[in-house]
Every structure is written in C-alpha cells, then in structure tokens.
PDB file of N, CA and C in Angstrom:
ATOM      1  N   UNK A   1      20.935  24.854 -30.390  1.00 92.00           N
ATOM      2  CA  UNK A   1      20.132  23.854 -30.393  1.00 92.00           C
ATOM      3  C   UNK A   1      18.834  24.183 -30.875  1.00 92.00           C
ATOM      4  N   UNK A   2      18.155  23.073 -31.948  1.00 94.00           N
ATOM      5  CA  UNK A   2      16.486  23.571 -32.380  1.00 94.00           C
ATOM      6  C   UNK A   2      15.820  22.558 -32.090  1.00 94.00           C
ATOM      7  N   UNK A   3      14.773  22.866 -31.239  1.00 95.00           N
ATOM      8  CA  UNK A   3      13.579  22.698 -30.722  1.00 95.00           C
ATOM      9  C   UNK A   3      12.586  22.394 -31.135  1.00 95.00           C
ATOM     10  N   UNK A   4      11.820  21.388 -31.861  1.00 94.00           N
ATOM     11  CA  UNK A   4      10.699  21.452 -32.664  1.00 94.00           C
ATOM     12  C   UNK A   4       9.984  20.609 -32.560  1.00 94.00           C
ATOM     13  N   UNK A   5       8.192  20.623 -32.575  1.00 95.00           N
ATOM     14  CA  UNK A   5       7.563  20.061 -31.746  1.00 95.00           C
ATOM     15  C   UNK A   5       6.021  19.719 -33.360  1.00 95.00           C
ATOM     16  N   UNK A   6       6.335  18.953 -32.663  1.00 92.00           N
ATOM     17  CA  UNK A   6       5.050  18.249 -34.244  1.00 92.00           C
ATOM     18  C   UNK A   6       3.724  17.888 -33.382  1.00 92.00           C
ATOM     19  N   UNK A   7       2.741  17.547 -34.030  1.00 94.00           N
ATOM     20  CA  UNK A   7       1.273  17.652 -33.175  1.00 94.00           C
ATOM     21  C   UNK A   7       0.566  16.803 -34.539  1.00 94.00           C
ATOM     22  N   UNK A   8       0.509  15.785 -34.407  1.00 94.00           N
ATOM     23  CA  UNK A   8      -0.414  14.661 -35.419  1.00 94.00           C
ATOM     24  C   UNK A   8      -1.852  14.372 -34.384  1.00 94.00           C
ATOM     25  N   UNK A   9      -2.741  14.412 -35.702  1.00 95.00           N
ATOM     26  CA  UNK A   9      -4.564  14.511 -35.345  1.00 95.00           C
ATOM     27  C   UNK A   9      -4.964  13.436 -36.660  1.00 95.00           C
ATOM     28  N   UNK A  10      -5.366  12.012 -35.574  1.00 92.00           N
ATOM     29  CA  UNK A  10      -5.691  10.784 -36.783  1.00 92.00           C
ATOM     30  C   UNK A  10      -7.164  10.985 -36.374  1.00 92.00           C
ATOM     31  N   UNK A  11      -7.549   9.580 -36.673  1.00 90.00           N
ATOM     32  CA  UNK A  11      -9.614   9.194 -36.086  1.00 90.00           C
ATOM     33  C   UNK A  11      -9.671  10.209 -35.037  1.00 90.00           C
ATOM     34  N   UNK A  12     -10.540  11.097 -34.950  1.00 91.00           N
ATOM     35  CA  UNK A  12     -11.021  11.827 -33.995  1.00 91.00           C
ATOM     36  C   UNK A  12     -11.634  11.105 -32.816  1.00 91.00           C
ATOM     37  N   UNK A  13     -10.955  10.837 -31.877  1.00 95.00           N
ATOM     38  CA  UNK A  13     -11.258  10.155 -30.551  1.00 95.00           C
ATOM     39  C   UNK A  13     -10.366  10.433 -29.902  1.00 95.00           C
ATOM     40  N   UNK A  14     -10.769   9.973 -28.413  1.00 97.00           N
ATOM     41  CA  UNK A  14      -9.014   9.817 -27.520  1.00 97.00           C
ATOM     42  C   UNK A  14      -9.021   8.312 -27.400  1.00 97.00           C
ATOM     43  N   UNK A  15      -7.184   8.131 -27.256  1.00 98.00           N
ATOM     44  CA  UNK A  15      -6.575   7.158 -27.174  1.00 98.00           C
ATOM     45  C   UNK A  15      -6.061   7.320 -26.077  1.00 98.00           C
ATOM     46  N   UNK A  16      -6.076   5.746 -25.608  1.00 98.00           N
ATOM     47  CA  UNK A  16      -5.446   4.817 -24.595  1.00 98.00           C
ATOM     48  C   UNK A  16      -3.761   5.127 -24.187  1.00 98.00           C
ATOM     49  N   UNK A  17      -2.729   5.606 -25.624  1.00 98.00           N
ATOM     50  CA  UNK A  17      -1.915   5.406 -25.604  1.00 98.00           C
ATOM     51  C   UNK A  17      -0.772   5.767 -26.443  1.00 98.00           C
ATOM     52  N   UNK A  18       0.351   6.568 -26.898  1.00 97.00           N
ATOM     53  CA  UNK A  18       0.894   6.359 -27.816  1.00 97.00           C
ATOM     54  C   UNK A  18       0.974   5.731 -29.117  1.00 97.00           C
ATOM     55  N   UNK A  19       1.185   4.577 -28.508  1.00 97.00           N
ATOM     56  CA  UNK A  19       1.698   3.118 -29.356  1.00 97.00           C
ATOM     57  C   UNK A  19      -0.231   3.216 -29.895  1.00 97.00           C
ATOM     58  N   UNK A  20      -1.354   3.145 -29.280  1.00 98.00           N
ATOM     59  CA  UNK A  20      -2.771   2.901 -29.623  1.00 98.00           C
ATOM     60  C   UNK A  20      -2.827   4.097 -30.879  1.00 98.00           C
ATOM     61  N   UNK A  21      -2.380   5.310 -30.552  1.00 97.00           N
ATOM     62  CA  UNK A  21      -2.554   6.198 -31.629  1.00 97.00           C
ATOM     63  C   UNK A  21      -2.031   5.798 -32.951  1.00 97.00           C
ATOM     64  N   UNK A  22      -0.739   5.274 -32.940  1.00 96.00           N
ATOM     65  CA  UNK A  22      -0.154   4.762 -34.572  1.00 96.00           C
ATOM     66  C   UNK A  22      -0.828   3.772 -34.717  1.00 96.00           C
ATOM     67  N   UNK A  23      -1.089   2.887 -33.882  1.00 96.00           N
ATOM     68  CA  UNK A  23      -2.017   1.451 -34.355  1.00 96.00           C
ATOM     69  C   UNK A  23      -3.288   1.749 -34.962  1.00 96.00           C
ATOM     70  N   UNK A  24      -3.878   2.262 -34.155  1.00 96.00           N
ATOM     71  CA  UNK A  24      -5.398   2.321 -34.922  1.00 96.00           C
ATOM     72  C   UNK A  24      -5.317   3.487 -36.223  1.00 96.00           C
ATOM     73  N   UNK A  25      -4.325   4.251 -36.407  1.00 94.00           N
ATOM     74  CA  UNK A  25      -4.236   4.980 -37.544  1.00 94.00           C
ATOM     75  C   UNK A  25      -3.305   4.193 -38.817  1.00 94.00           C
ATOM     76  N   UNK A  26      -3.147   3.120 -38.618  1.00 92.00           N
ATOM     77  CA  UNK A  26      -2.441   2.143 -39.306  1.00 92.00           C
ATOM     78  C   UNK A  26      -0.861   2.714 -39.615  1.00 92.00           C
ATOM     79  N   UNK A  27      -0.199   3.363 -38.695  1.00 91.00           N
ATOM     80  CA  UNK A  27       1.076   3.866 -38.950  1.00 91.00           C
ATOM     81  C   UNK A  27       2.066   3.196 -38.167  1.00 91.00           C
ATOM     82  N   UNK A  28       1.940   2.125 -37.311  1.00 93.00           N
ATOM     83  CA  UNK A  28       2.691   1.500 -36.211  1.00 93.00           C
ATOM     84  C   UNK A  28       3.994   1.694 -37.104  1.00 93.00           C
ATOM     85  N   UNK A  29       4.071   0.552 -38.219  1.00 91.00           N
ATOM     86  CA  UNK A  29       5.038   0.321 -39.040  1.00 91.00           C
ATOM     87  C   UNK A  29       5.813   1.472 -39.518  1.00 91.00           C
ATOM     88  N   UNK A  30       5.067   2.508 -39.839  1.00 88.00           N
ATOM     89  CA  UNK A  30       5.427   4.213 -40.075  1.00 88.00           C
ATOM     90  C   UNK A  30       6.675   4.591 -39.149  1.00 88.00           C
ATOM     91  N   UNK A  31       5.662   4.442 -38.226  1.00 92.00           N
ATOM     92  CA  UNK A  31       6.693   4.900 -36.538  1.00 92.00           C
ATOM     93  C   UNK A  31       7.891   4.328 -36.130  1.00 92.00           C
ATOM     94  N   UNK A  32       7.790   2.877 -36.466  1.00 93.00           N
ATOM     95  CA  UNK A  32       9.050   2.226 -36.100  1.00 93.00           C
ATOM     96  C   UNK A  32       9.798   2.110 -37.054  1.00 93.00           C
ATOM     97  N   UNK A  33       9.757   2.390 -38.482  1.00 89.00           N
ATOM     98  CA  UNK A  33      10.422   2.818 -39.085  1.00 89.00           C
ATOM     99  C   UNK A  33      11.430   4.363 -38.925  1.00 89.00           C
ATOM    100  N   UNK A  34      10.294   5.353 -38.876  1.00 89.00           N
ATOM    101  CA  UNK A  34      11.298   6.515 -38.707  1.00 89.00           C
ATOM    102  C   UNK A  34      11.843   6.289 -37.097  1.00 89.00           C
ATOM    103  N   UNK A  35      11.749   5.645 -36.109  1.00 91.00           N
ATOM    104  CA  UNK A  35      12.202   5.674 -35.141  1.00 91.00           C
ATOM    105  C   UNK A  35      14.032   4.909 -35.277  1.00 91.00           C
ATOM    106  N   UNK A  36      13.942   4.212 -36.584  1.00 91.00           N
ATOM    107  CA  UNK A  36      14.953   3.473 -36.884  1.00 91.00           C
ATOM    108  C   UNK A  36      15.699   3.965 -37.359  1.00 91.00           C
ATOM    109  N   UNK A  37      15.257   4.889 -38.631  1.00 88.00           N
ATOM    110  CA  UNK A  37      15.903   6.132 -38.933  1.00 88.00           C
ATOM    111  C   UNK A  37      16.595   6.807 -38.594  1.00 88.00           C
ATOM    112  N   UNK A  38      16.006   7.301 -37.525  1.00 89.00           N
ATOM    113  CA  UNK A  38      16.398   8.750 -36.393  1.00 89.00           C
ATOM    114  C   UNK A  38      17.654   7.774 -35.566  1.00 89.00           C
ATOM    115  N   UNK A  39      17.702   6.397 -35.035  1.00 90.00           N
ATOM    116  CA  UNK A  39      18.530   5.923 -33.944  1.00 90.00           C
ATOM    117  C   UNK A  39      19.665   5.447 -35.283  1.00 90.00           C
ATOM    118  N   UNK A  40      19.626   4.971 -36.612  1.00 88.00           N
ATOM    119  CA  UNK A  40      20.716   4.948 -37.922  1.00 88.00           C
ATOM    120  C   UNK A  40      21.174   6.362 -37.569  1.00 88.00           C
ATOM    121  N   UNK A  41      21.067   7.369 -37.598  1.00 86.00           N
ATOM    122  CA  UNK A  41      21.974   8.450 -37.801  1.00 86.00           C
ATOM    123  C   UNK A  41      21.850   9.399 -36.826  1.00 86.00           C
ATOM    124  N   UNK A  42      22.381   8.311 -35.809  1.00 87.00           N
ATOM    125  CA  UNK A  42      23.003   8.400 -34.216  1.00 87.00           C
ATOM    126  C   UNK A  42      22.454   9.442 -33.169  1.00 87.00           C
ATOM    127  N   UNK A  43      20.645   9.232 -33.422  1.00 91.00           N
ATOM    128  CA  UNK A  43      19.779  10.158 -32.746  1.00 91.00           C
ATOM    129  C   UNK A  43      19.315   9.527 -31.708  1.00 91.00           C
ATOM    130  N   UNK A  44      19.665   9.529 -30.283  1.00 93.00           N
ATOM    131  CA  UNK A  44      18.963   8.904 -29.241  1.00 93.00           C
ATOM    132  C   UNK A  44      17.580   8.948 -28.769  1.00 93.00           C
ATOM    133  N   UNK A  45      16.845   8.270 -29.681  1.00 93.00           N
ATOM    134  CA  UNK A  45      15.249   8.340 -29.333  1.00 93.00           C
ATOM    135  C   UNK A  45      15.130   8.234 -28.250  1.00 93.00           C
ATOM    136  N   UNK A  46      15.843   7.647 -27.049  1.00 95.00           N
ATOM    137  CA  UNK A  46      15.530   7.335 -25.877  1.00 95.00           C
ATOM    138  C   UNK A  46      15.700   8.312 -24.852  1.00 95.00           C
ATOM    139  N   UNK A  47      16.251   9.245 -25.475  1.00 96.00           N
ATOM    140  CA  UNK A  47      17.047  10.420 -23.931  1.00 96.00           C
ATOM    141  C   UNK A  47      15.881  11.318 -24.068  1.00 96.00           C
ATOM    142  N   UNK A  48      15.351  11.631 -23.424  1.00 95.00           N
ATOM    143  CA  UNK A  48      14.158  12.368 -23.366  1.00 95.00           C
ATOM    144  C   UNK A  48      14.360  13.907 -22.934  1.00 95.00           C
ATOM    145  N   UNK A  49      15.893  13.950 -23.214  1.00 95.00           N
ATOM    146  CA  UNK A  49      16.004  15.298 -23.281  1.00 95.00           C
ATOM    147  C   UNK A  49      16.442  16.142 -24.316  1.00 95.00           C
ATOM    148  N   UNK A  50      16.634  14.870 -25.560  1.00 95.00           N
ATOM    149  CA  UNK A  50      16.291  14.807 -26.791  1.00 95.00           C
ATOM    150  C   UNK A  50      15.052  14.311 -27.957  1.00 95.00           C
ATOM    151  N   UNK A  51      14.497  13.931 -27.103  1.00 95.00           N
ATOM    152  CA  UNK A  51      13.021  13.680 -27.798  1.00 95.00           C
ATOM    153  C   UNK A  51      12.140  13.243 -26.805  1.00 95.00           C
ATOM    154  N   UNK A  52      10.646  13.628 -26.762  1.00 97.00           N
ATOM    155  CA  UNK A  52       9.536  13.214 -26.349  1.00 97.00           C
ATOM    156  C   UNK A  52       8.726  12.937 -27.285  1.00 97.00           C
ATOM    157  N   UNK A  53       7.675  12.038 -26.598  1.00 97.00           N
ATOM    158  CA  UNK A  53       6.375  11.876 -27.633  1.00 97.00           C
ATOM    159  C   UNK A  53       5.387  11.551 -26.388  1.00 97.00           C
ATOM    160  N   UNK A  54       3.931  12.301 -26.546  1.00 97.00           N
ATOM    161  CA  UNK A  54       3.059  11.865 -25.408  1.00 97.00           C
ATOM    162  C   UNK A  54       1.681  12.311 -26.212  1.00 97.00           C
ATOM    163  N   UNK A  55       0.662  12.062 -25.721  1.00 97.00           N
ATOM    164  CA  UNK A  55      -0.637  12.269 -25.988  1.00 97.00           C
ATOM    165  C   UNK A  55      -1.184  13.898 -25.272  1.00 97.00           C
ATOM    166  N   UNK A  56      -1.659  14.535 -26.392  1.00 96.00           N
ATOM    167  CA  UNK A  56      -2.149  15.925 -25.861  1.00 96.00           C
ATOM    168  C   UNK A  56      -2.824  15.281 -24.685  1.00 96.00           C
ATOM    169  N   UNK A  57      -3.026  16.759 -23.962  1.00 95.00           N
ATOM    170  CA  UNK A  57      -3.905  16.618 -22.677  1.00 95.00           C
ATOM    171  C   UNK A  57      -5.327  16.031 -22.910  1.00 95.00           C
ATOM    172  N   UNK A  58      -5.988  16.330 -24.279  1.00 96.00           N
ATOM    173  CA  UNK A  58      -7.232  15.587 -24.311  1.00 96.00           C
ATOM    174  C   UNK A  58      -6.975  13.929 -24.894  1.00 96.00           C
ATOM    175  N   UNK A  59      -5.976  13.641 -24.967  1.00 97.00           N
ATOM    176  CA  UNK A  59      -5.612  12.283 -25.444  1.00 97.00           C
ATOM    177  C   UNK A  59      -5.750  11.770 -27.073  1.00 97.00           C
ATOM    178  N   UNK A  60      -6.460  13.170 -27.870  1.00 97.00           N
ATOM    179  CA  UNK A  60      -7.130  12.958 -29.310  1.00 97.00           C
ATOM    180  C   UNK A  60      -5.896  12.997 -30.147  1.00 97.00           C
ATOM    181  N   UNK A  61      -4.540  13.870 -29.914  1.00 96.00           N
ATOM    182  CA  UNK A  61      -3.295  13.947 -30.672  1.00 96.00           C
ATOM    183  C   UNK A  61      -2.033  13.266 -30.206  1.00 96.00           C
ATOM    184  N   UNK A  62      -0.743  12.988 -30.722  1.00 96.00           N
ATOM    185  CA  UNK A  62       0.137  12.677 -30.480  1.00 96.00           C
ATOM    186  C   UNK A  62       1.165  13.934 -30.320  1.00 96.00           C
ATOM    187  N   UNK A  63       1.791  14.307 -29.599  1.00 96.00           N
ATOM    188  CA  UNK A  63       2.864  15.809 -29.423  1.00 96.00           C
ATOM    189  C   UNK A  63       4.179  14.530 -29.643  1.00 96.00           C
ATOM    190  N   UNK A  64       5.323  15.409 -30.243  1.00 95.00           N
ATOM    191  CA  UNK A  64       6.532  15.079 -30.222  1.00 95.00           C
ATOM    192  C   UNK A  64       7.054  16.094 -30.213  1.00 95.00           C
ATOM    193  N   UNK A  65       7.982  16.195 -29.738  1.00 96.00           N
ATOM    194  CA  UNK A  65       9.004  17.064 -29.447  1.00 96.00           C
ATOM    195  C   UNK A  65      10.754  16.650 -29.642  1.00 96.00           C
ATOM    196  N   UNK A  66      11.315  17.479 -30.895  1.00 95.00           N
ATOM    197  CA  UNK A  66      12.755  16.820 -30.941  1.00 95.00           C
ATOM    198  C   UNK A  66      13.701  18.076 -30.291  1.00 95.00           C
ATOM    199  N   UNK A  67      14.422  17.676 -29.659  1.00 96.00           N
ATOM    200  CA  UNK A  67      15.792  18.789 -29.584  1.00 96.00           C
ATOM    201  C   UNK A  67      17.211  18.552 -30.448  1.00 96.00           C
ATOM    202  N   UNK A  68      17.223  19.143 -31.833  1.00 95.00           N
ATOM    203  CA  UNK A  68      18.707  19.038 -32.537  1.00 95.00           C
ATOM    204  C   UNK A  68      19.508  19.625 -31.800  1.00 95.00           C
ATOM    205  N   UNK A  69      20.959  19.139 -31.850  1.00 94.00           N
ATOM    206  CA  UNK A  69      22.223  19.943 -31.059  1.00 94.00           C
ATOM    207  C   UNK A  69      22.131  21.228 -31.809  1.00 94.00           C
ATOM    208  N   UNK A  70      22.204  20.890 -33.201  1.00 95.00           N
ATOM    209  CA  UNK A  70      22.381  22.202 -34.348  1.00 95.00           C
ATOM    210  C   UNK A  70      21.909  21.770 -35.661  1.00 95.00           C
ATOM    211  N   UNK A  71      21.931  22.712 -36.557  1.00 95.00           N
ATOM    212  CA  UNK A  71      21.585  22.259 -37.714  1.00 95.00           C
ATOM    213  C   UNK A  71      22.139  21.400 -38.463  1.00 95.00           C
ATOM    214  N   UNK A  72      23.480  21.184 -38.136  1.00 92.00           N
ATOM    215  CA  UNK A  72      23.943  19.749 -39.192  1.00 92.00           C
ATOM    216  C   UNK A  72      23.323  18.261 -38.308  1.00 92.00           C
ATOM    217  N   UNK A  73      22.889  18.625 -37.189  1.00 91.00           N
ATOM    218  CA  UNK A  73      22.260  17.042 -36.163  1.00 91.00           C
ATOM    219  C   UNK A  73      20.967  17.066 -37.139  1.00 91.00           C
ATOM    220  N   UNK A  74      20.759  18.066 -37.356  1.00 91.00           N
ATOM    221  CA  UNK A  74      19.197  17.803 -37.960  1.00 91.00           C
ATOM    222  C   UNK A  74      19.100  17.550 -39.326  1.00 91.00           C
ATOM    223  N   UNK A  75      20.056  17.998 -40.109  1.00 90.00           N
ATOM    224  CA  UNK A  75      20.448  17.690 -41.417  1.00 90.00           C
ATOM    225  C   UNK A  75      20.468  16.573 -41.620  1.00 90.00           C
ATOM    226  N   UNK A  76      21.492  15.725 -40.859  1.00 86.00           N
ATOM    227  CA  UNK A  76      22.061  14.660 -41.194  1.00 86.00           C
ATOM    228  C   UNK A  76      20.600  13.817 -40.859  1.00 86.00           C
ATOM    229  N   UNK A  77      19.852  14.077 -39.653  1.00 86.00           N
ATOM    230  CA  UNK A  77      18.710  12.992 -39.899  1.00 86.00           C
ATOM    231  C   UNK A  77      17.661  13.094 -40.940  1.00 86.00           C
ATOM    232  N   UNK A  78      17.499  14.324 -41.067  1.00 84.00           N
ATOM    233  CA  UNK A  78      16.415  14.479 -42.148  1.00 84.00           C
ATOM    234  C   UNK A  78      16.819  13.997 -43.392  1.00 84.00           C
ATOM    235  N   UNK A  79      18.199  13.664 -44.199  1.00 84.00           N
ATOM    236  CA  UNK A  79      18.518  13.421 -44.941  1.00 84.00           C
ATOM    237  C   UNK A  79      18.364  11.920 -44.972  1.00 84.00           C
ATOM    238  N   UNK A  80      18.473  11.426 -43.371  1.00 76.00           N
ATOM    239  CA  UNK A  80      17.975   9.899 -43.860  1.00 76.00           C
ATOM    240  C   UNK A  80      16.802   9.471 -43.631  1.00 76.00           C
ATOM    241  N   UNK A  81      15.884  10.290 -43.115  1.00 71.00           N
ATOM    242  CA  UNK A  81      14.835  10.026 -42.798  1.00 71.00           C
ATOM    243  C   UNK A  81      13.644   9.289 -44.220  1.00 71.00           C
ATOM    244  N   UNK A  82      12.434   8.643 -44.205  1.00 61.00           N
ATOM    245  CA  UNK A  82      12.040   8.277 -44.862  1.00 61.00           C
ATOM    246  C   UNK A  82      11.728   9.304 -45.924  1.00 61.00           C
ATOM    247  N   UNK A  83      11.081  10.464 -45.638  1.00 62.00           N
ATOM    248  CA  UNK A  83      10.580  11.407 -46.485  1.00 62.00           C
ATOM    249  C   UNK A  83       9.242  11.460 -46.987  1.00 62.00           C
ATOM    250  N   UNK A  84       8.589  10.122 -46.566  1.00 67.00           N
ATOM    251  CA  UNK A  84       7.168  10.289 -46.919  1.00 67.00           C
ATOM    252  C   UNK A  84       6.195  10.369 -45.468  1.00 67.00           C
ATOM    253  N   UNK A  85       5.553  11.487 -45.609  1.00 73.00           N
ATOM    254  CA  UNK A  85       4.239  11.603 -44.092  1.00 73.00           C
ATOM    255  C   UNK A  85       3.492  10.784 -44.124  1.00 73.00           C
ATOM    256  N   UNK A  86       3.224  10.560 -42.862  1.00 75.00           N
ATOM    257  CA  UNK A  86       2.100   9.644 -43.076  1.00 75.00           C
ATOM    258  C   UNK A  86       0.613  10.273 -43.985  1.00 75.00           C
ATOM    259  N   UNK A  87      -0.102   9.737 -44.396  1.00 75.00           N
ATOM    260  CA  UNK A  87      -1.133   9.922 -44.925  1.00 75.00           C
ATOM    261  C   UNK A  87      -2.366   9.754 -43.630  1.00 75.00           C
ATOM    262  N   UNK A  88      -3.519  10.475 -43.980  1.00 78.00           N
ATOM    263  CA  UNK A  88      -4.794  10.524 -43.179  1.00 78.00           C
ATOM    264  C   UNK A  88      -4.442  10.960 -41.916  1.00 78.00           C
ATOM    265  N   UNK A  89      -3.583  11.637 -41.423  1.00 84.00           N
ATOM    266  CA  UNK A  89      -3.321  12.634 -40.591  1.00 84.00           C
ATOM    267  C   UNK A  89      -3.226  14.256 -40.707  1.00 84.00           C
ATOM    268  N   UNK A  90      -3.446  15.180 -39.431  1.00 87.00           N
ATOM    269  CA  UNK A  90      -3.701  15.915 -39.743  1.00 87.00           C
ATOM    270  C   UNK A  90      -2.255  16.304 -39.017  1.00 87.00           C
ATOM    271  N   UNK A  91      -1.155  17.320 -39.998  1.00 87.00           N
ATOM    272  CA  UNK A  91       0.323  17.416 -38.856  1.00 87.00           C
ATOM    273  C   UNK A  91       0.571  19.056 -38.756  1.00 87.00           C
ATOM    274  N   UNK A  92       0.778  19.373 -37.703  1.00 88.00           N
ATOM    275  CA  UNK A  92       0.949  20.912 -37.376  1.00 88.00           C
ATOM    276  C   UNK A  92       2.707  20.968 -37.079  1.00 88.00           C
ATOM    277  N   UNK A  93       3.203  21.394 -37.751  1.00 84.00           N
ATOM    278  CA  UNK A  93       4.734  20.921 -38.007  1.00 84.00           C
ATOM    279  C   UNK A  93       4.965  22.537 -37.202  1.00 84.00           C
ATOM    280  N   UNK A  94       6.168  22.567 -36.058  1.00 75.00           N
ATOM    281  CA  UNK A  94       6.948  23.543 -35.651  1.00 75.00           C
ATOM    282  C   UNK A  94       6.107  24.185 -34.848  1.00 75.00           C
ATOM    283  N   UNK A  95       4.927  23.758 -34.096  1.00 77.00           N
ATOM    284  CA  UNK A  95       4.231  24.155 -32.673  1.00 77.00           C
ATOM    285  C   UNK A  95       5.166  24.747 -31.747  1.00 77.00           C
ATOM    286  N   UNK A  96       4.513  25.260 -30.965  1.00 84.00           N
ATOM    287  CA  UNK A  96       5.290  26.162 -30.028  1.00 84.00           C
ATOM    288  C   UNK A  96       5.324  25.453 -28.644  1.00 84.00           C
ATOM    289  N   UNK A  97       3.962  24.574 -29.004  1.00 85.00           N
ATOM    290  CA  UNK A  97       3.643  23.392 -27.405  1.00 85.00           C
ATOM    291  C   UNK A  97       4.766  22.535 -27.202  1.00 85.00           C
ATOM    292  N   UNK A  98       5.897  22.793 -26.784  1.00 93.00           N
ATOM    293  CA  UNK A  98       6.852  21.798 -26.384  1.00 93.00           C
ATOM    294  C   UNK A  98       6.964  21.015 -25.229  1.00 93.00           C
ATOM    295  N   UNK A  99       7.082  19.779 -25.411  1.00 94.00           N
ATOM    296  CA  UNK A  99       6.915  19.089 -24.247  1.00 94.00           C
ATOM    297  C   UNK A  99       7.934  19.173 -23.161  1.00 94.00           C
ATOM    298  N   UNK A 100       9.043  19.265 -23.778  1.00 93.00           N
ATOM    299  CA  UNK A 100      10.126  19.704 -22.382  1.00 93.00           C
ATOM    300  C   UNK A 100      11.289  20.925 -22.951  1.00 93.00           C
TER     301      UNK A 100
END
C-alpha cells in the first residue's frame, strides 16, 4: 500500500466544510473533475479506507489522504488525472499527517 496525504491552503480563513473550502477558492469544478477522473480509473473515492478528505483541526486547510493498493493503481490513476494543479493554493504533498 502507498499512503499519501496532501494538504491544501487557500484564502487565509476558517471554513465551515470541505465543500466550502473548494467553493470559496473557486475550485468546486476542479475538485469534481478530479473525483470523476479517480472514479473512472476504478478508484472508489467513497471508501473511507481508500480516501478521506477533511478540514484541518483549525478549519483553515483541506487534508486529503489517499491509500493506493500498489504502484500500479497509483500510476493508473495519475495517468488519468487532469495534470493541472489548482492555482492560488499552497500545496504540501506527501505529508505524514494522514487522516487514517
């Protein structure tokens, strides 16, 4: 298994929800597209043993943890990903602050 966590920081404020974070940072469509691409690659984004998304403890960031079965699954998903990172955000990749 390959577990990776990404932390996204947007506008410096506390958010009410993960959806509010993406909406208020102009990324609702980007997030929907990323989830669609993961799903189309066969990754179950609704399985909390595979992926979790939550606000940070202070509600100012979004934390995304993904647990790939192996390198082949990760490669298949990344091959179908949009390849465009959201702009206007600070992105910390491969954090050790996993949600599960």
